[in-house]
Coordinates of C-alpha atoms and ligand atoms in Angstrom, one line a residue:
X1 CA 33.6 25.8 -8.6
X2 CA 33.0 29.8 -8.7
X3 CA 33.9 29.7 -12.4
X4 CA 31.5 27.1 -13.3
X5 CA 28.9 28.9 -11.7
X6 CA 29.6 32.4 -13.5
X7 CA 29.4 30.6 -16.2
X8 CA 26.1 29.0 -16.0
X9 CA 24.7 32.2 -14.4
X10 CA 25.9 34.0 -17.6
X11 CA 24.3 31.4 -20.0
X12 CA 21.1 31.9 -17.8
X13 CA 20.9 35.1 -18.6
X14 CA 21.4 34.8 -22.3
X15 CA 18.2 32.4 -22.4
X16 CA 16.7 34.8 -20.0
X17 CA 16.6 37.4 -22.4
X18 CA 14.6 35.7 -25.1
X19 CA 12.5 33.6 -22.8
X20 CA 8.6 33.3 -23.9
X21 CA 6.2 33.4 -21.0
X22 CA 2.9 32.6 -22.2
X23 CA 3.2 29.0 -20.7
X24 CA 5.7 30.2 -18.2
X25 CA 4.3 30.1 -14.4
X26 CA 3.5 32.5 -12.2
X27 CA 3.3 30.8 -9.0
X28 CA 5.1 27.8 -9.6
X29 CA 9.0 27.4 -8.9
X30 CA 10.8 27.3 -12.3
X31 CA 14.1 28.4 -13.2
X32 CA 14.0 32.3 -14.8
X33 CA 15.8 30.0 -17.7
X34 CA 16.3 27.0 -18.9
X35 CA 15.8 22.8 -17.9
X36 CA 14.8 21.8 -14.4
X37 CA 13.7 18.3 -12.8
X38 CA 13.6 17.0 -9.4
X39 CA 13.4 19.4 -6.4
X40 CA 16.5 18.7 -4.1
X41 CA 17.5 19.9 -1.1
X42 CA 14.2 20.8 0.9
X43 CA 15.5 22.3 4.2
X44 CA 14.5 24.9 6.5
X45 CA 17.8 26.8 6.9
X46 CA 18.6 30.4 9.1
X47 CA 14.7 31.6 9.0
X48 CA 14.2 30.1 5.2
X49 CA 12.8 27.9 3.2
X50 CA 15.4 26.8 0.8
X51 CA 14.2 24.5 -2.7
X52 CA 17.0 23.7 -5.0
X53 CA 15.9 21.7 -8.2
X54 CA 17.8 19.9 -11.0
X55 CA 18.8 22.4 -13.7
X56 CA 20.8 22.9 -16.5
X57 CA 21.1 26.7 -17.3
X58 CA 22.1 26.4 -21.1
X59 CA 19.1 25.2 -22.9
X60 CA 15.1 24.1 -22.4
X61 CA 16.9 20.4 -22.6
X62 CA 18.0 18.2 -19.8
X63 CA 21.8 18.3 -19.8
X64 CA 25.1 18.7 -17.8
X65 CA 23.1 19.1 -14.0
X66 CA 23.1 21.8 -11.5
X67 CA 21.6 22.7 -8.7
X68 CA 19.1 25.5 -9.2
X69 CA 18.3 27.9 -6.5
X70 CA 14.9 29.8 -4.6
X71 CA 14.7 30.3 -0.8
X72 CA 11.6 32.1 0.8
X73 CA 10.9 33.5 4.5
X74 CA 6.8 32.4 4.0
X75 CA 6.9 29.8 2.0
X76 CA 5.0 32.1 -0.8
X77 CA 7.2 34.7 -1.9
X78 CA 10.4 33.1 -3.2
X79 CA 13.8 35.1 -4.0
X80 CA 16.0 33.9 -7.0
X81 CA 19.7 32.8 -5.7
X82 CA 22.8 31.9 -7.3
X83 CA 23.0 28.6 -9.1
X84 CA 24.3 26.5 -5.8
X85 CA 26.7 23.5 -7.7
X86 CA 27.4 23.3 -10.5
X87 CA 30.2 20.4 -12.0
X88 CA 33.6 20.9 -10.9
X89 CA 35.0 17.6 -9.4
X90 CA 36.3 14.6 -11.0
X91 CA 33.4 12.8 -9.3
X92 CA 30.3 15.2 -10.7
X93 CA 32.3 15.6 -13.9
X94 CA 28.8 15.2 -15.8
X95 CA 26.7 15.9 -13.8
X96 CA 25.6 17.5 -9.9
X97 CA 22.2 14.5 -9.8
X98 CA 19.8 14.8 -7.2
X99 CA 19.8 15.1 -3.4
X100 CA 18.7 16.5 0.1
X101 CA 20.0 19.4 2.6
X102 CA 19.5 19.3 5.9
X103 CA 21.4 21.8 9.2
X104 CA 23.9 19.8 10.5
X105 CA 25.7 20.0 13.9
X106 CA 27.5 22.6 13.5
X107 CA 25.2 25.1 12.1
X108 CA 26.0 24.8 9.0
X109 CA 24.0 23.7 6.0
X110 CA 25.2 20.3 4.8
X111 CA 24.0 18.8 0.7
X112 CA 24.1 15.4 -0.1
X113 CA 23.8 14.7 -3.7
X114 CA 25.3 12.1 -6.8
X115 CA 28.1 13.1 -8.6
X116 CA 27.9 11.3 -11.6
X117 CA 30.5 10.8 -14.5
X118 CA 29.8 8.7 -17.5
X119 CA 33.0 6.2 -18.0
X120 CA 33.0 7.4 -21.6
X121 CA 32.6 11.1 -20.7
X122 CA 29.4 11.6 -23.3
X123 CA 26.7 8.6 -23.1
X124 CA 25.3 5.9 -20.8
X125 CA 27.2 3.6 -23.9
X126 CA 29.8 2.2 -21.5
X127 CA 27.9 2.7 -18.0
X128 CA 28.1 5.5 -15.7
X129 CA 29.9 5.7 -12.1
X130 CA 27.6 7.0 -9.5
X131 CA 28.6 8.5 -6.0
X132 CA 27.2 9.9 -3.3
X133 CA 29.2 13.6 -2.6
X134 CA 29.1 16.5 0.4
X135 CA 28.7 20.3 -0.1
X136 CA 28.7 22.5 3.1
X137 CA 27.3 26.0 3.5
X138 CA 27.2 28.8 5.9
X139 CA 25.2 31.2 4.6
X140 CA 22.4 28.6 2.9
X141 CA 23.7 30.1 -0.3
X142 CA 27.3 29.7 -1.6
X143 CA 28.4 26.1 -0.7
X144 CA 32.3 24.4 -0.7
X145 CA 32.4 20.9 -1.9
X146 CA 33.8 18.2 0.5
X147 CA 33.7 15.0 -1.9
X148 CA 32.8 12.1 -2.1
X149 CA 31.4 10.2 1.2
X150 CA 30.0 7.0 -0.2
X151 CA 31.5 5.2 -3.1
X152 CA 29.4 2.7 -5.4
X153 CA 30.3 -0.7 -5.1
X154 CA 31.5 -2.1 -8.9
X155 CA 29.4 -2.8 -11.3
X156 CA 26.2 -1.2 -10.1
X157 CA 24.2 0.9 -13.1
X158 CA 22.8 3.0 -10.7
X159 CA 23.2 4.4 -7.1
X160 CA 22.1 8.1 -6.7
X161 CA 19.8 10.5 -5.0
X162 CA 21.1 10.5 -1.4
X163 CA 18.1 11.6 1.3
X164 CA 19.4 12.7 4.3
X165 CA 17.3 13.1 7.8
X166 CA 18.3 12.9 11.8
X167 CA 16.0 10.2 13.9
X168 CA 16.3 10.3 17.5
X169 CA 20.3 11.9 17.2
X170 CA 21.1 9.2 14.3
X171 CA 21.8 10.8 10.7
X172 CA 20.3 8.7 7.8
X173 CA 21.0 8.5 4.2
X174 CA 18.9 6.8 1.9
X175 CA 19.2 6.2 -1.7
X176 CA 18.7 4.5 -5.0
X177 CA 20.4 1.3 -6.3
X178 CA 19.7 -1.0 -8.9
X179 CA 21.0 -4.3 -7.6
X180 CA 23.8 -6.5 -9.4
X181 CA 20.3 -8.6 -10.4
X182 CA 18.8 -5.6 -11.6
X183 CA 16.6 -4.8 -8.8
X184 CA 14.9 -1.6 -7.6
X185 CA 16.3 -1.3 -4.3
X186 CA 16.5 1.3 -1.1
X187 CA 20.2 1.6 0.6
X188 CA 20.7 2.9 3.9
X189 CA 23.6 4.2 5.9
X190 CA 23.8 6.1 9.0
X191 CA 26.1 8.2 10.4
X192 CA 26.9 10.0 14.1
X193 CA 28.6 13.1 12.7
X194 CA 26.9 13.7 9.4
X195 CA 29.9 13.2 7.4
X196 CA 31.5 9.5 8.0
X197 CA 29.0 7.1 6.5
X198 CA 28.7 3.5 7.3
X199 CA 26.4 1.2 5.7
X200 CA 23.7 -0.6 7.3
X201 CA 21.0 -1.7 6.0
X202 CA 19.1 -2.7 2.3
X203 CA 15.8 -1.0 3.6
X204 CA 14.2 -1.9 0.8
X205 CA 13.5 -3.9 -2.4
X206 CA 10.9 -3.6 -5.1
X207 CA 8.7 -7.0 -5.5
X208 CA 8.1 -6.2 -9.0
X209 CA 10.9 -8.5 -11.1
X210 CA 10.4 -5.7 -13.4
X211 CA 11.5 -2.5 -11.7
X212 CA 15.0 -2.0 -11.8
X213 CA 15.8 0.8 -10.2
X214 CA 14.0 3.5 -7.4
X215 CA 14.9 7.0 -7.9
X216 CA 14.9 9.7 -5.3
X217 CA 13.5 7.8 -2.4
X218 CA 12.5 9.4 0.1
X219 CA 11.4 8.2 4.3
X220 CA 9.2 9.6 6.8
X221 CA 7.4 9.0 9.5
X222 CA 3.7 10.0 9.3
X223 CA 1.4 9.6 12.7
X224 CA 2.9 5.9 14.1
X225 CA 3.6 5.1 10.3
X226 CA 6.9 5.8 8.3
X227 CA 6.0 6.5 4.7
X228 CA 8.8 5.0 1.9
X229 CA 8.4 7.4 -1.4
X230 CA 10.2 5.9 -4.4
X231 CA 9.9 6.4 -8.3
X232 CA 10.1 2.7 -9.9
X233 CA 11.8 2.7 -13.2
X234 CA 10.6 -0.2 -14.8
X235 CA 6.9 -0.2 -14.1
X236 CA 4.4 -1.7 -16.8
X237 CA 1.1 0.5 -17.5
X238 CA -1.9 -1.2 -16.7
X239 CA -5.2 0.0 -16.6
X240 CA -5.9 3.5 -15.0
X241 CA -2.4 2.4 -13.3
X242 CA 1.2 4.2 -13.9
X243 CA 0.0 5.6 -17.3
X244 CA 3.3 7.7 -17.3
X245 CA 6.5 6.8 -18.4
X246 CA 7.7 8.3 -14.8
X247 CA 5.7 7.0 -11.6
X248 CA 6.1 7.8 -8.4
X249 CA 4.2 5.5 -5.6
X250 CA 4.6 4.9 -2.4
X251 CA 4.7 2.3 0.7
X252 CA 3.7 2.7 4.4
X253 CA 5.0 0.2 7.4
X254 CA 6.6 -0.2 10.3
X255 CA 10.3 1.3 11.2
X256 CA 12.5 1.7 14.1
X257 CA 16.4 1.8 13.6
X258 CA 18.7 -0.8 13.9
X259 CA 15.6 -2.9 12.2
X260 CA 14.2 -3.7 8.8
X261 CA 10.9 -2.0 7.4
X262 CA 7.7 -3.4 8.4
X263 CA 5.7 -2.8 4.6
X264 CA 2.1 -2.9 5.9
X265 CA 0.5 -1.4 2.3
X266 CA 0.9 -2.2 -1.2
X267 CA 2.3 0.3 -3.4
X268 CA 0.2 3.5 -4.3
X269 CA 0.7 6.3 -6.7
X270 CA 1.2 9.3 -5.0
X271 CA -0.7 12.2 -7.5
X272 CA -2.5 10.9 -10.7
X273 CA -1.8 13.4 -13.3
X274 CA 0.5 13.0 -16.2
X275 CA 3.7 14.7 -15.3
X276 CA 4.1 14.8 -11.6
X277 CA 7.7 12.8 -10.7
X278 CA 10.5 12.2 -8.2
X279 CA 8.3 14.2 -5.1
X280 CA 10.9 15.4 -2.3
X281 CA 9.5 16.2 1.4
X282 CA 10.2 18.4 4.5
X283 CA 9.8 19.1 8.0
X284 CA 8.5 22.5 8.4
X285 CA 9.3 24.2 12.0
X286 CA 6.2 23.8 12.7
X287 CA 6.0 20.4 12.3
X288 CA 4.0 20.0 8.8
X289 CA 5.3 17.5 6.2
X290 CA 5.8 19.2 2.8
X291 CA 5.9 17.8 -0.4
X292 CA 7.6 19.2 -4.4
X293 CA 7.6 17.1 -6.7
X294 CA 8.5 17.6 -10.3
X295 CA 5.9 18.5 -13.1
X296 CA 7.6 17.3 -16.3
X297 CA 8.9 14.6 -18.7
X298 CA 12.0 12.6 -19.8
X299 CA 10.7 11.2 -22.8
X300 CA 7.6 13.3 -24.3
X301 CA 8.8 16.8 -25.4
X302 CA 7.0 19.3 -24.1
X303 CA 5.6 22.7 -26.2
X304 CA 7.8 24.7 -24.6
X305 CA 10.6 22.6 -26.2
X306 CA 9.5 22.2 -28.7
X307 CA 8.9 25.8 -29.5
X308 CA 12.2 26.7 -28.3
X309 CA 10.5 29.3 -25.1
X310 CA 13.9 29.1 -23.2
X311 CA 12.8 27.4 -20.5
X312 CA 11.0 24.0 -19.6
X313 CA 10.1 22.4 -16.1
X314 CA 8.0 23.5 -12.9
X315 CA 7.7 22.7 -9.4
X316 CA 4.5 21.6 -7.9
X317 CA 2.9 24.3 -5.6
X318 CA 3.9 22.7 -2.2
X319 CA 1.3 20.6 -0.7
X320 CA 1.2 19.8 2.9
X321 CA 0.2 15.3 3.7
X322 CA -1.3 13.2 6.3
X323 CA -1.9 9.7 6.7
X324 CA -5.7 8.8 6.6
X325 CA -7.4 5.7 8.8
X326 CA -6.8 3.0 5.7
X327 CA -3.0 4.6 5.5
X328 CA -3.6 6.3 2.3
X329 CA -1.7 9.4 2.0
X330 CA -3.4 12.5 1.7
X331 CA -2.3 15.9 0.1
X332 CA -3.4 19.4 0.0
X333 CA -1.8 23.0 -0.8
X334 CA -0.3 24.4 2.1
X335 CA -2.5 27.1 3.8
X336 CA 0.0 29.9 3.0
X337 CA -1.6 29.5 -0.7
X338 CA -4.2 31.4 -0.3
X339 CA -2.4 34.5 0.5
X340 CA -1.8 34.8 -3.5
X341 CA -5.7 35.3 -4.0
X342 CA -6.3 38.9 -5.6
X343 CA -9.9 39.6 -5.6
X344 CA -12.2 36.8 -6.6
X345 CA -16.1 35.8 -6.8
X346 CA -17.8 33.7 -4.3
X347 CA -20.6 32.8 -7.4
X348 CA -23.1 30.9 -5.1
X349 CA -25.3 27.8 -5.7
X350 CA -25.5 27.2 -9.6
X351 CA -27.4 25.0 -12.1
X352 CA -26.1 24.5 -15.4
X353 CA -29.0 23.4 -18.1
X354 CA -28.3 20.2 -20.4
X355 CA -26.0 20.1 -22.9
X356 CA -25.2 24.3 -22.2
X357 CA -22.0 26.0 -21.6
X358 CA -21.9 28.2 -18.8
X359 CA -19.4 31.1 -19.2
X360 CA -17.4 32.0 -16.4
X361 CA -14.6 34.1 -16.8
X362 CA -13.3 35.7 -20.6
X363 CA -9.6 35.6 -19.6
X364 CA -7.8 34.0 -16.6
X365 CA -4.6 32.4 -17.3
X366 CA -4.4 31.8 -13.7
X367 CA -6.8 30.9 -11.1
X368 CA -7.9 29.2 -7.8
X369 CA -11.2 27.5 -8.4
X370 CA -13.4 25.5 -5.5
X371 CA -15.9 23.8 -6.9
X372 CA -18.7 21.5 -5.5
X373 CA -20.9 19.1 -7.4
X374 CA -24.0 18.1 -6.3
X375 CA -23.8 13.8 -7.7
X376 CA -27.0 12.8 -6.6
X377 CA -28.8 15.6 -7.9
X378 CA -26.9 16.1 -11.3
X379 CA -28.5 13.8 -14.0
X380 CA -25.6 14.7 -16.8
X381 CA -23.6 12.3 -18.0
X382 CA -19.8 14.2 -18.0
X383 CA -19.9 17.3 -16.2
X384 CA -17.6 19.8 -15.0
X385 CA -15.5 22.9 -15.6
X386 CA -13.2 23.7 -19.0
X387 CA -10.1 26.3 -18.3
X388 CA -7.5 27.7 -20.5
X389 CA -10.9 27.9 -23.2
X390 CA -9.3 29.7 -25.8
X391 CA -12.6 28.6 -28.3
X392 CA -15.6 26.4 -28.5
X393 CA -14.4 23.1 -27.5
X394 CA -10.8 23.7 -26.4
X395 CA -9.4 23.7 -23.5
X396 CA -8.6 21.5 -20.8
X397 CA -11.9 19.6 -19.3
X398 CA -12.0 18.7 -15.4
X399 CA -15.2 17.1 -15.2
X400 CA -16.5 14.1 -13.4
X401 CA -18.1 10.9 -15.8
X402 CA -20.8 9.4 -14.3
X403 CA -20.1 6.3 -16.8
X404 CA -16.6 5.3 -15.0
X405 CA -17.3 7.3 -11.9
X406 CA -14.2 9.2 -12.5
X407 CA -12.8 12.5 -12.3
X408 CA -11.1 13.1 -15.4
X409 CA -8.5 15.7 -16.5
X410 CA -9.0 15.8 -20.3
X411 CA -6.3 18.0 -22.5
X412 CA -7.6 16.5 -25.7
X413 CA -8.5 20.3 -27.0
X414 CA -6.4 22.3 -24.6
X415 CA -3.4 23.0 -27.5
X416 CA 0.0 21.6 -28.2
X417 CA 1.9 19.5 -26.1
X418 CA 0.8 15.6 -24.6
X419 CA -2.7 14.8 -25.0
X420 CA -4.5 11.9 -23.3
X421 CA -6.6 12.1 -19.7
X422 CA -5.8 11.1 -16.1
X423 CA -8.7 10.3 -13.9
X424 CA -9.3 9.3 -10.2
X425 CA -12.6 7.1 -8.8
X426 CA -14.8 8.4 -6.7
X427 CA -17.7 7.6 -4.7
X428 CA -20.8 9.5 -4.9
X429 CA -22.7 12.4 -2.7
X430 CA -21.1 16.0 -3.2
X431 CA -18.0 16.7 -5.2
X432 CA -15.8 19.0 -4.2
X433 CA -12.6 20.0 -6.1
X434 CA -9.9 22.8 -5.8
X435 CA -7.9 23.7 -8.9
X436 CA -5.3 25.6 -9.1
X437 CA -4.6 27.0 -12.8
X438 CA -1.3 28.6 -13.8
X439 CA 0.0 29.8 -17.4
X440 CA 0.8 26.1 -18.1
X441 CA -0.6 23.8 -15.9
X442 CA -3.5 22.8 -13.6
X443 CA -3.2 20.7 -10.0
X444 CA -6.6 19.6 -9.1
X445 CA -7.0 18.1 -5.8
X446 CA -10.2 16.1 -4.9
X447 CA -12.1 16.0 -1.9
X448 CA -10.1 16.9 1.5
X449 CA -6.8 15.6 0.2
X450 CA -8.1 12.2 -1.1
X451 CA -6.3 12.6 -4.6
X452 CA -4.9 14.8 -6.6
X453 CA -4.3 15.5 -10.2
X454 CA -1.0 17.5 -11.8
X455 CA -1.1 17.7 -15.4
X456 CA 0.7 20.6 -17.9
X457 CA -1.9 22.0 -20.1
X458 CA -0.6 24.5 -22.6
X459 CA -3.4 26.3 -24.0
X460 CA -3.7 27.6 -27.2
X461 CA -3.6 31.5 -28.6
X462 CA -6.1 33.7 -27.8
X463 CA -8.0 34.7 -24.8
X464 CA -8.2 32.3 -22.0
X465 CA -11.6 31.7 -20.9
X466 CA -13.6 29.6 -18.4
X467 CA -16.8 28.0 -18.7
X468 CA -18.9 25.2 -17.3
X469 CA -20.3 22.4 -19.2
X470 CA -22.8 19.4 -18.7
X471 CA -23.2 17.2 -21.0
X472 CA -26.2 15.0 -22.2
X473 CA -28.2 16.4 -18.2
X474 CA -27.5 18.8 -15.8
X475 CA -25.1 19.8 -13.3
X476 CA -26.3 21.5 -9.9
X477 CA -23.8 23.1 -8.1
X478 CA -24.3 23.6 -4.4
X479 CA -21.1 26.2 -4.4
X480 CA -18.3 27.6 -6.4
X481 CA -15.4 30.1 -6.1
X482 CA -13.1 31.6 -8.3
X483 CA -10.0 33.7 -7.0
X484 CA -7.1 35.7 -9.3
X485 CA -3.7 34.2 -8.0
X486 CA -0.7 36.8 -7.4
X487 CA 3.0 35.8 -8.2
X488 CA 5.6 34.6 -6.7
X489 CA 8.7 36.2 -6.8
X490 CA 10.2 39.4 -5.1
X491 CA 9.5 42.6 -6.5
X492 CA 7.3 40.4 -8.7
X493 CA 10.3 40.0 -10.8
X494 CA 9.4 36.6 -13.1
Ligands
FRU501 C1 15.0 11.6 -11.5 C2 16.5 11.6 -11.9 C3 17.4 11.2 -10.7 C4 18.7 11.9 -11.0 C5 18.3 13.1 -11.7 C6 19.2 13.6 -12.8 O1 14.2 12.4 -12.2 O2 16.8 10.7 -13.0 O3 17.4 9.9 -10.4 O4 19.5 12.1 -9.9 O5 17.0 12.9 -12.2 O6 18.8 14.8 -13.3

């Protein structure tokens, strides 16, 4: 494998060196070049935090996968490391798919992923063969590949993204299929050394005739519940409902091994912006439950794909969740966040008159922005805050209608790229929201944890201004808070 890997590293840097970072983030995870989708590999692994994403190092394009490298002491300054896998085997011939990592016995740090071949070698023309493969690691860094461990039984169109996890000294792998019917289903083996796998169980299958397949599942348990993550392929758009062409949702039940799941919820989407797909989790040693999930798209090019910047795909900031009384789940950023705030305005108790703009800020490609509306008070009829302003009337609005009692994020204006609006409902009383605002995308989260909202927004040239806005009444605002954000990487090397 060490040549493949040269190889990739060297195309990185070729893209690297004409990369264009006005989108690119700051303190997002992203490759320093290149494609990437779904994180992989969350782990914890000798004092780091090691994210690996799906990446292919040779163009802004998805294409032959890798596995993409960062690992962090603090989970907030990240170091770049070697591309980890890269296709070498028979059985990942086209392509090192998604997976997990976890420490296994013997100290070492074992990934599960899909090796996946197409039977034609080019297209999904004549099917695919997915299998789930072994890589094993001693330094968390430079990993030797020990096959394939479970093979996919004939016929099967898909059967990937292997999530691993111990339970009371029991290993667990879960992972996709798509059934010989064509249904979304959730395999589970177990395994008492981490490396023979036998099957046990179908954990899991989608009611929805339509969904054919569930990528990167993922299950954990929550308080007394155990949470089932999935992302169905197959899901109509109704309504506010799965509006992208990638959803991920989840389930919440009952769970105890050697038995089936309990399912005590109906499915949920998990984040209710537009690009915000195949979410991986973690145990952190101190016993929080982080979430990455992938902001991007499969089917919509994206501007910086368009435009040829040499790079396309971000993390989301990682966001810590919890299980509410009505077993909703909750997420937030983790606390470590706010040790990238530089300097910053606490701006006090605001009123903003009708139908007036309320400058903020002339140029902040980045921010952390807590803001609180006062509902019962505010008579205006959309209200809220514009970023990434770059001239009257563009930009990307976060605002709450009164009409649909909705929070909206609105990138009508913002500049090139998707269009269209994501929203949440909420209830009246005081609104608060945190958004956090990089080069190329905003993640607003609503209330403590309720909801949140991960959208790109690529603004146009110019200046990047913000400014609040009330339209047709007026917005009081008990409290707002605007912080400059840091970056991310050592040396604060992009
Ligand atoms: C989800 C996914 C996975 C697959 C990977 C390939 O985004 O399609 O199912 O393993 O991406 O890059």
């Amino acid at each position: 494998m060490k040549q493949q890997l040269l190889d990739a590293e060297r195309a990185a840097d070729i893209l690297r060196a004409t990369r264009n970072d006005r989108w690119y983030p700051t303190f997002h995870i992203a490759a320093r070049a290149g494609w990437i989708n779904d994180p992989n590999g969350l782990s914890y692994f000798d004092g780091r935090h090691h994210v690996f994403f799906q990446h292919n190092p040779r163009s802004e394009q998805w294409g032959p996968m890798h596995w993409g490298h960062v690992s962090s002491a603090d989970m907030l300054t990240w170091r770049r490391e070697p591309i980890a896998l890269a296709p070498s085997i028979a059985e990942d011939r086209d392509g090192v798919f998604s997976g997990s990592a976890i420490e296994g016995p013997d100290g070492t740090l074992l990934a599960y992923y899909t090796g996946h071949r197409w039977r034609n070698g080019v297209n999904e023309d004549e099917g695919n063969l997915q299998v789930q493969c072994m890589a094993e690691s001693r330094d968390g860094v430079h990993f030797e590949k020990l096959g394939m461990i479970v093979d996919c039984p004939e016929g099967l169109p898909h059967f990937r993204d292997p999530k691993v996890f111990v339970h009371e000294g029991t290993g667990y792998m879960i992972f996709g299929a798509s059934s010989a019917g064509g249904r979304g289903q959730v395999w589970m083996y177990t395994s008492t050394d981490m490396r023979e796998w036998t099957f046990d169980r179908i954990l899991f299958e989608d009611p929805d005739p339509d969904v054919f397949m569930l990528e990167c599942p993922d299950f954990f348990p929550l308080g007394d519940s155990w949470v089932l993550l999935y992302c169905p392929m197959g899901l109509r758009k109704r309504g506010y409902d799965h509006r992208n062409d990638h959803t991920s949702g989840y389930v919440v039940g009952e769970w105890a091994p050697g038995r089936e799941f309990n399912q005590r919820t109906d499915f949920a989407m998990t984040d209710f912006g537009a690009e915000f797909y195949a979410p991986q989790t973690y145990l952190t040693p101190d016993g929080r439950r982080v979430l990455y999930a992938w902001m991007g798209s499969f089917t919509i090019p994206a501007a910086p794909q368009i435009d040829g910047d040499g790079w396309f795909g971000q993390l989301t900031v990682p966001r810590e969740l919890w299980l509410d009384d009505r077993l909703r789940l909750r997420n937030r950023p983790i606390t470590e966040l706010d040790g990238l705030r530089r300097g910053g305005r606490d701006l006090g108790e605001l009123r903003v008159g009708t139908n007036q703009t309320l400058p903020l800020v002339d140029d902040a490609p980045t921010a952390d922005i807590t803001l609180r509306i006062d509902l019962e008070a505010s008579t205006a009829e959309r209200m809220g805050i514009i970023v990434h302003r770059t001239a009257p009337g563009r930009g990307t609005y976060i605002a709450y209608d009164a009409q649909s009692s909705r929070v909206i994020v609105d990138r009508r204006t913002t500049g090139p790229g998707n269009l269209g609006y994501r929203s949440y409902p909420v209830e009246g009383g005081e609104l608060t929201l945190r958004i956090l605002l990089d080069r190329g995308s905003v993640e607003v989260f609503i209330g403590d944890g309720e909801a949140s909202i991960s959208s790109y927004s690529f603004p146009a040239e110019g200046a990047r201004g913000i400014e609040l806005l009330a339209e047709s009444g007026e917005m009081h605002l008990p409290g707002l808070a605007i912080h400059q954000l840091g970056g991310i990487w050592e040396d604060d090397v992009l």
